[in-house]
Coordinates of C-alpha atoms in Angstrom, one line a residue:
M30 CA 36.3 -15.4 -4.1
S31 CA 34.4 -18.4 -2.5
T32 CA 30.7 -18.9 -3.2
L33 CA 27.8 -18.4 -0.7
H34 CA 27.5 -21.4 1.7
L35 CA 24.5 -21.1 4.1
Y36 CA 23.5 -23.6 7.0
N37 CA 20.1 -25.4 5.5
T38 CA 17.9 -26.3 8.4
L39 CA 16.3 -29.1 6.1
T40 CA 19.5 -31.1 5.7
R41 CA 21.1 -29.8 9.0
R42 CA 24.5 -28.7 7.4
R43 CA 26.4 -25.8 5.9
E44 CA 26.4 -26.2 2.1
P45 CA 26.4 -24.0 -1.1
F46 CA 23.3 -22.1 -1.9
R47 CA 22.4 -23.3 -5.3
P48 CA 19.4 -21.5 -6.4
G49 CA 17.2 -22.9 -9.6
D50 CA 18.1 -19.8 -11.4
P51 CA 21.2 -18.1 -10.0
A52 CA 20.4 -14.5 -11.9
R53 CA 16.8 -14.8 -10.4
V54 CA 16.6 -15.9 -6.7
T55 CA 12.9 -16.5 -5.3
F56 CA 12.9 -15.7 -1.4
Y57 CA 9.8 -16.0 1.0
T58 CA 9.8 -14.8 4.5
C59 CA 7.3 -15.5 7.3
G60 CA 6.0 -12.1 8.3
P61 CA 4.2 -10.5 11.1
T62 CA 0.4 -11.2 12.5
V63 CA -0.8 -7.9 12.9
Y64 CA -2.7 -7.8 16.1
D65 CA 0.0 -6.0 17.8
D66 CA 3.3 -4.0 17.2
A67 CA 6.2 -6.1 16.1
H68 CA 8.8 -6.5 18.9
I69 CA 12.6 -6.4 18.2
G70 CA 12.7 -10.3 18.4
N71 CA 10.5 -10.4 15.5
F72 CA 12.6 -7.9 13.9
R73 CA 15.7 -9.8 14.4
A74 CA 14.2 -12.5 12.0
F75 CA 13.1 -10.3 9.3
L76 CA 16.4 -8.5 9.4
A77 CA 18.5 -11.6 9.1
A78 CA 16.2 -12.2 5.8
D79 CA 17.0 -8.9 4.6
L80 CA 20.7 -9.1 5.3
L81 CA 20.7 -12.4 3.3
R82 CA 18.6 -10.9 0.5
R83 CA 21.1 -7.7 0.3
W84 CA 24.1 -10.1 0.2
I85 CA 22.8 -12.2 -2.5
E86 CA 22.1 -9.0 -4.7
S87 CA 25.6 -7.5 -3.7
P88 CA 28.1 -7.6 -7.0
L89 CA 30.4 -8.9 -4.3
C90 CA 28.4 -12.1 -3.9
E91 CA 29.2 -15.1 -6.1
L92 CA 26.8 -18.2 -6.2
E93 CA 27.1 -21.8 -7.5
G94 CA 24.9 -22.4 -10.4
P95 CA 22.9 -25.6 -10.7
N96 CA 25.9 -27.2 -12.7
G97 CA 28.3 -26.3 -9.9
T98 CA 29.8 -23.0 -12.3
P99 CA 30.1 -19.8 -10.3
H100 CA 27.7 -17.1 -10.9
R101 CA 28.8 -13.4 -10.2
G102 CA 25.6 -11.9 -11.5
P103 CA 23.7 -9.5 -12.1
R104 CA 21.2 -10.8 -9.9
E105 CA 17.6 -10.2 -9.1
V106 CA 16.1 -11.3 -5.7
V107 CA 12.4 -11.8 -5.6
H108 CA 11.4 -11.3 -2.1
V109 CA 8.1 -11.8 -0.8
M110 CA 7.0 -11.2 3.0
N111 CA 3.3 -11.9 4.1
I112 CA 1.2 -9.8 6.5
T113 CA -1.3 -12.4 8.3
D114 CA -4.2 -10.2 8.9
V115 CA -6.7 -13.0 9.5
G116 CA -7.8 -13.5 13.1
H117 CA -6.3 -16.6 14.4
M118 CA -5.9 -18.1 17.8
T119 CA -3.7 -17.5 20.8
D120 CA -2.5 -21.0 20.5
D121 CA -2.0 -21.3 16.8
A122 CA 0.8 -24.0 17.4
A123 CA -2.1 -26.2 18.3
A124 CA -3.1 -28.8 15.9
D125 CA -6.7 -27.5 16.1
G126 CA -6.0 -23.8 16.6
S127 CA -7.2 -23.3 20.4
G128 CA -7.1 -20.6 22.5
E129 CA -8.5 -16.9 21.9
D130 CA -9.1 -15.2 18.7
K131 CA -6.0 -12.8 18.4
M132 CA -8.4 -10.0 16.8
A133 CA -10.7 -10.2 20.1
L134 CA -7.7 -10.0 22.2
A135 CA -6.5 -6.7 20.2
G136 CA -9.8 -5.4 20.2
R137 CA -10.0 -5.7 24.1
R138 CA -6.6 -4.2 24.5
I139 CA -7.4 -1.1 22.4
A140 CA -10.6 -0.9 24.1
E141 CA -8.9 -0.6 27.3
A142 CA -6.3 1.8 26.0
K143 CA -8.9 4.2 24.9
K144 CA -10.8 4.0 28.1
S145 CA -7.5 5.1 30.0
G146 CA -6.4 7.5 27.6
A147 CA -3.2 5.5 26.9
L148 CA -3.9 5.1 23.0
P149 CA -1.4 6.7 20.8
P150 CA -2.7 10.0 18.7
D151 CA -2.8 8.0 15.6
A152 CA -4.8 5.1 16.9
D153 CA -8.5 6.1 15.4
V154 CA -9.4 2.6 15.0
D155 CA -12.8 0.9 16.0
P156 CA -12.0 -2.0 18.5
H157 CA -14.6 -3.9 17.3
D158 CA -13.7 -4.0 13.6
P159 CA -11.1 -6.7 13.3
Y160 CA -10.4 -5.6 9.6
A161 CA -9.7 -1.8 11.1
I162 CA -7.4 -3.5 13.8
A163 CA -5.4 -5.3 11.1
A164 CA -5.1 -2.4 9.1
F165 CA -4.1 -0.3 11.8
Y166 CA -1.2 -2.5 13.1
A167 CA -0.3 -3.5 9.4
G168 CA 0.4 0.2 8.7
R169 CA 2.4 0.7 11.9
F170 CA 4.6 -2.4 11.0
M171 CA 5.2 -1.0 7.6
H172 CA 6.5 2.2 9.1
D173 CA 8.8 0.6 11.7
A174 CA 10.0 -1.9 8.8
T175 CA 10.9 0.8 6.4
R176 CA 12.9 3.0 9.3
L177 CA 14.8 -0.2 9.8
G178 CA 15.5 -0.4 6.1
L179 CA 13.7 -3.8 5.1
K180 CA 14.0 -3.6 1.5
V181 CA 10.8 -5.8 0.9
A182 CA 8.9 -3.0 2.7
K183 CA 10.0 -0.3 0.6
E184 CA 9.3 -2.2 -2.3
A185 CA 6.0 -3.1 -1.4
E186 CA 4.8 0.7 -1.5
R187 CA 4.9 0.5 -5.2
E188 CA 4.4 -3.4 -5.6
P189 CA 1.9 -4.4 -3.0
W190 CA 2.0 -8.2 -4.1
R191 CA 5.4 -8.3 -2.5
M192 CA 3.8 -8.2 1.2
P193 CA 0.2 -10.2 0.2
R194 CA -2.2 -9.9 3.0
A195 CA -3.7 -13.2 4.0
T196 CA -7.4 -11.9 3.8
Q197 CA -6.8 -11.2 0.1
A198 CA -5.9 -14.8 -0.6
V199 CA -8.6 -16.9 1.3
P200 CA -10.4 -17.8 -1.9
R201 CA -7.2 -19.2 -3.2
M202 CA -6.8 -21.1 0.2
I203 CA -10.2 -22.7 -0.3
E204 CA -9.2 -24.0 -3.7
W205 CA -5.9 -25.3 -2.3
I206 CA -7.7 -27.1 0.5
A207 CA -10.2 -28.5 -2.2
A208 CA -7.4 -29.9 -4.4
L209 CA -5.3 -31.7 -1.4
I210 CA -8.9 -33.3 -0.5
E211 CA -9.2 -34.5 -4.3
T212 CA -5.9 -35.7 -4.2
G213 CA -6.2 -37.9 -0.9
H214 CA -4.1 -35.7 1.2
A215 CA -6.7 -34.0 3.1
Y216 CA -10.2 -34.8 4.7
A217 CA -13.3 -33.2 6.0
T218 CA -14.8 -34.1 9.3
G219 CA -17.7 -33.2 11.8
E220 CA -21.3 -32.3 11.5
A221 CA -22.5 -29.1 9.7
G222 CA -21.8 -26.3 12.2
S223 CA -19.0 -27.8 13.6
R224 CA -16.9 -29.0 10.4
A225 CA -13.1 -28.9 10.1
V226 CA -10.8 -30.1 7.2
Y227 CA -7.4 -31.8 8.2
F228 CA -4.5 -32.4 6.4
D229 CA -3.4 -36.2 6.5
V230 CA 0.2 -36.5 7.6
R231 CA 0.6 -40.1 7.0
S232 CA -0.1 -39.4 3.1
F233 CA 3.2 -37.3 3.2
P234 CA 5.9 -39.8 4.1
S235 CA 8.7 -37.2 4.8
Y236 CA 6.5 -35.4 7.5
G237 CA 8.9 -34.4 10.2
R238 CA 12.2 -34.1 8.0
L239 CA 12.3 -30.3 8.5
S240 CA 12.2 -30.4 12.3
G241 CA 13.6 -33.6 13.1
N242 CA 10.0 -35.0 14.6
T243 CA 8.5 -38.3 13.8
L244 CA 5.1 -39.1 13.7
E245 CA 5.4 -41.0 17.0
D246 CA 7.2 -38.1 18.6
V247 CA 4.2 -35.9 17.6
R248 CA 1.9 -38.9 19.0
G249 CA 3.2 -38.9 22.2
G250 CA 3.3 -35.0 22.6
A251 CA 0.1 -34.3 21.3
G252 CA -1.4 -34.2 25.0
G253 CA -3.8 -31.6 25.7
R254 CA -3.1 -29.5 22.3
V255 CA -6.1 -31.3 20.8
S256 CA -9.4 -31.5 22.0
D257 CA -11.1 -34.9 22.6
A258 CA -14.1 -33.9 20.5
N259 CA -11.6 -32.9 17.5
Q260 CA -9.2 -36.2 18.4
S261 CA -11.8 -38.6 17.8
S262 CA -12.6 -37.2 14.4
K263 CA -9.1 -37.4 13.3
K264 CA -6.9 -39.8 11.4
H265 CA -3.8 -39.2 13.3
P266 CA -2.9 -36.6 16.2
A267 CA -0.7 -34.8 14.0
D268 CA -3.0 -34.3 11.4
F269 CA -3.1 -30.5 11.3
L270 CA -6.2 -27.8 10.5
L271 CA -6.7 -26.5 7.1
W272 CA -10.2 -25.0 7.6
K273 CA -12.5 -24.6 10.6
E274 CA -16.2 -23.8 10.4
D275 CA -17.0 -21.5 13.1
A276 CA -20.1 -19.0 12.8
S277 CA -18.7 -17.0 16.1
H278 CA -15.4 -16.2 14.8
L279 CA -14.9 -12.5 14.1
M280 CA -13.2 -13.1 10.7
K281 CA -14.8 -15.6 8.4
W282 CA -15.7 -16.6 4.9
E283 CA -18.0 -19.2 3.0
S284 CA -16.6 -22.3 2.1
P285 CA -17.7 -25.9 1.0
W286 CA -17.3 -26.7 4.7
G287 CA -19.2 -23.9 6.2
A288 CA -18.5 -20.3 7.1
G289 CA -15.2 -20.2 9.1
Y290 CA -11.4 -19.6 8.6
P291 CA -8.5 -21.0 7.1
G292 CA -5.7 -22.7 9.2
W293 CA -2.5 -20.8 10.1
H294 CA -0.2 -23.0 7.8
I295 CA -2.3 -22.9 4.7
E296 CA -1.9 -19.2 4.2
C297 CA 1.9 -19.2 3.7
S298 CA 1.8 -22.0 1.3
V299 CA -0.7 -20.2 -0.8
M300 CA 1.0 -16.9 -0.5
A301 CA 4.4 -18.0 -1.2
G302 CA 3.4 -20.3 -4.2
D303 CA 1.1 -18.0 -5.9
A304 CA 3.7 -15.1 -5.9
L305 CA 7.2 -16.9 -6.3
A306 CA 6.2 -20.5 -8.0
P307 CA 2.8 -20.3 -9.6
D308 CA 4.3 -23.3 -12.3
S309 CA 6.9 -25.0 -10.5
G310 CA 5.8 -25.2 -7.1
V311 CA 9.3 -24.7 -5.8
I312 CA 11.2 -21.7 -4.2
D313 CA 14.5 -21.0 -3.7
L314 CA 14.7 -19.7 -0.1
H315 CA 12.1 -19.6 2.6
S316 CA 12.8 -17.9 6.2
G317 CA 11.5 -17.3 9.7
G318 CA 12.3 -17.4 13.3
E319 CA 13.4 -20.8 14.7
D320 CA 9.9 -20.9 16.5
N321 CA 8.3 -21.1 13.1
I322 CA 10.2 -24.7 12.4
F323 CA 7.4 -26.7 14.0
P324 CA 4.6 -26.9 13.3
H325 CA 4.4 -24.0 11.1
H326 CA 7.3 -24.8 8.4
E327 CA 7.0 -28.6 8.8
C328 CA 3.1 -28.4 7.8
E329 CA 3.7 -25.6 5.3
R330 CA 6.3 -28.0 3.6
A331 CA 3.9 -31.0 3.7
Q332 CA 1.0 -29.2 2.2
S333 CA 3.1 -27.3 -0.6
C334 CA 4.7 -30.5 -1.9
A335 CA 1.4 -32.5 -1.6
H336 CA -0.3 -29.8 -3.7
S337 CA 2.9 -29.7 -6.3
G338 CA 3.6 -33.0 -6.5
Q339 CA 7.4 -31.9 -5.9
P340 CA 9.5 -33.4 -3.4
E341 CA 10.6 -30.2 -1.8
F342 CA 8.9 -26.6 -1.4
A343 CA 12.1 -24.6 -0.6
R344 CA 15.5 -25.5 -1.8
H345 CA 16.9 -23.9 1.4
W346 CA 15.4 -23.1 4.7
L347 CA 17.1 -20.4 7.0
H348 CA 16.1 -19.7 10.7
A349 CA 17.1 -17.0 13.2
R350 CA 17.8 -17.9 16.7
F351 CA 15.9 -16.4 19.5
L352 CA 16.5 -12.9 21.1
Q353 CA 17.2 -12.1 24.6
V354 CA 17.0 -9.0 26.4
E355 CA 19.8 -8.5 29.0
G356 CA 20.4 -12.1 29.5
E357 CA 16.9 -13.1 29.8
K358 CA 13.9 -14.0 27.8
M359 CA 11.8 -11.2 26.6
S360 CA 8.8 -10.6 28.5
K361 CA 6.2 -8.0 29.3
R362 CA 5.7 -9.4 32.7
T363 CA 9.4 -8.6 33.4
G364 CA 9.7 -5.5 31.8
N365 CA 12.1 -6.3 29.4
F366 CA 9.9 -6.0 26.1
F367 CA 10.9 -3.8 23.6
T368 CA 9.0 -2.8 20.2
A369 CA 11.1 -0.9 17.5
R370 CA 8.6 2.2 18.1
D371 CA 9.6 2.0 21.7
L372 CA 12.9 2.6 21.1
F373 CA 12.3 5.2 18.3
A374 CA 10.4 7.1 20.8
K375 CA 13.5 7.3 23.3
G376 CA 15.4 8.8 20.5
H377 CA 17.5 5.8 19.7
D378 CA 18.8 5.9 15.7
P379 CA 17.3 3.4 13.5
A380 CA 20.6 2.5 12.1
A381 CA 22.0 1.6 15.5
L382 CA 19.0 -0.6 16.5
R383 CA 19.2 -2.4 13.0
L384 CA 23.1 -2.9 13.7
E385 CA 22.4 -4.4 17.2
L386 CA 19.8 -6.7 15.8
I387 CA 22.1 -7.9 12.8
K388 CA 25.6 -7.8 14.2
T389 CA 25.3 -11.4 16.0
H390 CA 25.2 -14.3 13.7
Y391 CA 21.3 -15.4 13.0
R392 CA 21.9 -19.0 14.2
S393 CA 23.1 -17.7 17.9
N394 CA 21.0 -16.5 20.5
A395 CA 21.5 -12.6 20.4
N396 CA 21.4 -10.9 23.5
F397 CA 20.0 -7.3 23.2
T398 CA 21.5 -4.7 25.9
E399 CA 21.3 -1.1 26.3
Q400 CA 25.1 -1.0 26.2
G401 CA 25.2 -3.0 23.0
L402 CA 22.8 -0.4 21.5
K403 CA 24.8 2.4 22.6
D404 CA 28.2 0.6 21.2
S405 CA 26.2 0.3 18.0
A406 CA 25.4 3.8 17.7
R407 CA 29.2 4.8 18.3
M408 CA 30.1 2.3 15.4
I409 CA 27.6 3.9 13.4
E410 CA 28.8 7.4 14.0
R411 CA 32.4 6.4 13.3
W412 CA 31.3 5.2 10.0
R413 CA 29.3 8.2 9.2
T414 CA 32.4 10.5 10.1
F415 CA 34.6 8.4 7.8
A416 CA 31.9 8.6 4.8
D417 CA 31.7 12.7 5.6
R418 CA 35.3 13.0 5.3
A419 CA 35.9 10.8 2.2
H420 CA 33.3 12.5 0.3
A421 CA 34.9 15.6 1.2
S422 CA 38.2 14.5 0.1
S423 CA 39.6 16.0 -3.4
D424 CA 41.6 12.5 -3.6
A425 CA 39.7 10.1 -5.7
G426 CA 42.2 7.3 -5.4
E427 CA 41.9 3.7 -3.8
R428 CA 44.0 2.2 -1.4
H429 CA 41.7 -1.0 -0.8
G430 CA 44.3 -3.9 -0.7
G431 CA 42.1 -7.2 -0.1
V432 CA 39.4 -5.6 2.3
A433 CA 36.8 -6.3 -0.6
G434 CA 37.8 -10.0 -0.7
A435 CA 38.1 -10.8 2.9
F436 CA 34.5 -8.9 3.6
S437 CA 33.0 -11.4 0.8
A438 CA 34.8 -14.4 2.2
A439 CA 33.2 -13.6 5.7
M440 CA 29.8 -13.0 4.3
S441 CA 29.9 -15.9 2.1
D442 CA 30.7 -18.1 5.0
D443 CA 27.0 -18.7 6.3
L444 CA 26.6 -14.9 6.8
N445 CA 29.6 -14.5 9.2
I446 CA 28.3 -10.9 10.2
A447 CA 30.8 -10.5 12.7
G448 CA 33.9 -11.5 10.6
A449 CA 32.9 -8.8 8.1
L450 CA 32.0 -6.0 10.7
G451 CA 35.5 -6.9 11.8
V452 CA 37.2 -6.3 8.3
L453 CA 35.1 -3.1 7.7
N454 CA 36.3 -1.7 11.2
A455 CA 40.1 -2.8 10.8
W456 CA 39.9 -1.2 7.1
I457 CA 38.5 2.1 8.4
G458 CA 41.1 2.3 11.3
Q459 CA 43.9 2.0 8.9
I460 CA 43.1 4.7 6.7
P461 CA 43.5 8.3 8.4
N462 CA 42.7 10.2 5.3
P463 CA 40.1 8.6 3.4
T464 CA 39.3 9.1 -0.1
R465 CA 36.3 9.1 -2.5
G466 CA 37.4 5.7 -3.4
D467 CA 36.8 4.8 -0.2
A468 CA 33.6 6.5 0.0
A469 CA 32.6 4.2 -2.7
L470 CA 33.8 1.1 -1.2
L471 CA 31.9 1.9 2.1
A472 CA 28.9 2.5 0.2
E473 CA 29.3 -0.8 -1.7
F474 CA 29.7 -2.6 2.0
D475 CA 26.9 -0.7 3.1
A476 CA 24.6 -1.8 0.1
V477 CA 24.6 -5.1 2.0
L478 CA 24.6 -3.6 5.9
G479 CA 21.8 -1.4 5.1
L480 CA 22.7 1.1 7.9
L481 CA 24.2 4.4 6.4
E482 CA 21.0 4.9 4.2
L483 CA 18.8 5.2 7.1
E484 CA 17.6 8.3 8.3
R485 CA 19.6 9.8 11.3
A486 CA 17.9 10.4 14.8
A487 CA 17.2 14.1 15.3
R488 CA 19.9 16.5 16.5
A489 CA 19.2 19.6 18.4
E490 CA 21.9 22.3 18.1
T491 CA 22.8 25.3 20.5
A492 CA 25.4 27.6 20.9
I493 CA 27.5 25.2 22.8
G494 CA 25.9 21.7 22.5
V495 CA 24.9 19.4 19.5
F496 CA 22.5 16.9 21.2
T497 CA 22.1 13.6 19.2
A498 CA 19.8 10.3 19.4
G499 CA 16.4 12.4 20.1
L500 CA 18.3 14.2 23.2
E501 CA 16.5 17.5 24.0
P502 CA 18.9 20.2 25.1
D503 CA 19.0 20.8 28.9
A504 CA 19.8 23.8 30.5
D505 CA 21.8 22.1 33.5
V506 CA 23.8 20.1 30.8
E507 CA 24.4 23.4 29.0
R508 CA 25.5 25.3 32.2
L509 CA 28.1 22.4 32.9
L510 CA 29.3 22.5 29.3
T511 CA 30.0 26.0 29.7
E512 CA 31.6 25.7 32.9
R513 CA 33.9 23.0 31.4
R514 CA 34.9 25.4 28.5
E515 CA 35.9 28.1 30.9
A516 CA 37.9 25.6 33.1
R517 CA 39.7 24.2 30.0
A518 CA 40.4 28.0 28.8
G519 CA 41.9 28.6 32.3
K520 CA 43.9 25.3 32.3
D521 CA 41.8 23.9 35.3
F522 CA 41.9 20.6 33.8
A523 CA 41.1 18.5 36.9
R524 CA 38.1 21.0 36.9
A525 CA 37.0 19.9 33.3
D526 CA 37.7 16.3 33.9
S527 CA 35.3 16.3 37.2
I528 CA 32.4 18.1 34.9
R529 CA 33.0 15.1 32.2
D530 CA 32.7 12.4 35.0
E531 CA 29.7 14.3 36.3
L532 CA 28.0 14.2 33.3
T533 CA 28.9 10.5 32.7
A534 CA 27.2 9.9 35.9
R535 CA 24.0 11.5 34.7
G536 CA 23.9 9.4 31.5
Y537 CA 25.6 11.6 28.9
A538 CA 28.7 10.9 26.7
I539 CA 30.4 14.1 25.5
K540 CA 32.7 14.5 22.4
D541 CA 34.6 18.1 21.6
M542 CA 33.8 18.9 18.1
P543 CA 35.7 21.3 15.5
G544 CA 34.5 25.1 16.3
G545 CA 34.4 24.6 20.2
R546 CA 30.9 23.1 20.2
V547 CA 30.6 19.9 22.3
E548 CA 28.2 16.8 21.0
V549 CA 26.1 15.3 23.7
S550 CA 24.6 11.5 23.5
R551 CA 23.7 9.0 25.8
A552 CA 26.5 7.2 27.8

């Protein structure tokens, strides 16, 4: 068995994953900003983190300890993912947090939806109350995340500290900022009423190491990202915001630098550091989408190291690539923008959506397609059928061969999910009569994949049809199924085939079931 090797964004190479304590791995994931529903691109990054977390926890996974010796478990992963419920700006990537307040934008969108009658029935939320808006979208995110099997969301139901809210951490952010000023890593500027606190990037010599930027690159690319008024009071164009005094901001707190709000980057440093490394200041793993690398994670690394005095904040950085839809960038304007709940509402199986979002390697751009989602649903049904047959077997024997080792080798090779799925599918294809022992091994694989444990999409059963994936029984479809049954009984196979073709043209796939009924799904 090979030890887990992962690509590290910080070092730009694939390397052994060596946590400080291989029996207790600390893992922080940048979570959602809750001013809208999370889209499937967001969930791709969250699910990549969940897949990695599950693999590290698996008894099939072997890590390399600090002294190079193999560690086979048992192992705990302490996983924390934040919820950013502080109203930030639509252009948070700008050094001075310009743009429109995201909560104001969300409130206007909710008010317009209320006026038009488009608001969901459960959306009893005051569009003028940013805390109510954040709570509403946070609740919807938690529901979607749980349906998709994010373990950290399930854990947070009984241990809320695993998904901290930024609003609850603001007093600690103020303490961190004061400490950074005291040690010379930050400075306050401006007159009362328009004060700001910035991190001094030149006080941290390795700023830019994570993203590959240099201070000269940032200087040259600053352009219009920084207002002239703010730029004149900064020591360097790349200095980034820690606190902004703004009496007009929807969500604000008192601070030594006036009533205002924290910068985006300081939030994650405080929530990750306080939850996972209050003493050492160093965590094992940090993940997010590739768009987080710069400026967010670059700035987070700088201020965290400056605060702790440690040379690094995270031993390993993992970033998932972007998700396209039908080969194009996801966009509301082009109509190819999907949230998880959009797809659930159409009857798609949560397990199929999860598989579709994890089955492409996290460091490759994934292409989400309707056909791919259907293919994932078929794969899930194949595994479920295998599991059902295995559980029903009276044979407790095992015929696994080297399948567990092959699965482990793939997952330990930088989460080679395609290789692992290939091993799993080849194994299932070679076993016509699965045993209870096979069921146990499949369960061990699925503890990593997190698929078969999820709820099944609703099935509607009639005398002749079993309608899956949220499909409602259709009288015309049932008429055709009845005609097909009669044609087959009369050995008119040409007519039976033409009915199948007609149903396919209408977007239905059919499969004959034991007992004479027909399973109906989306084609």
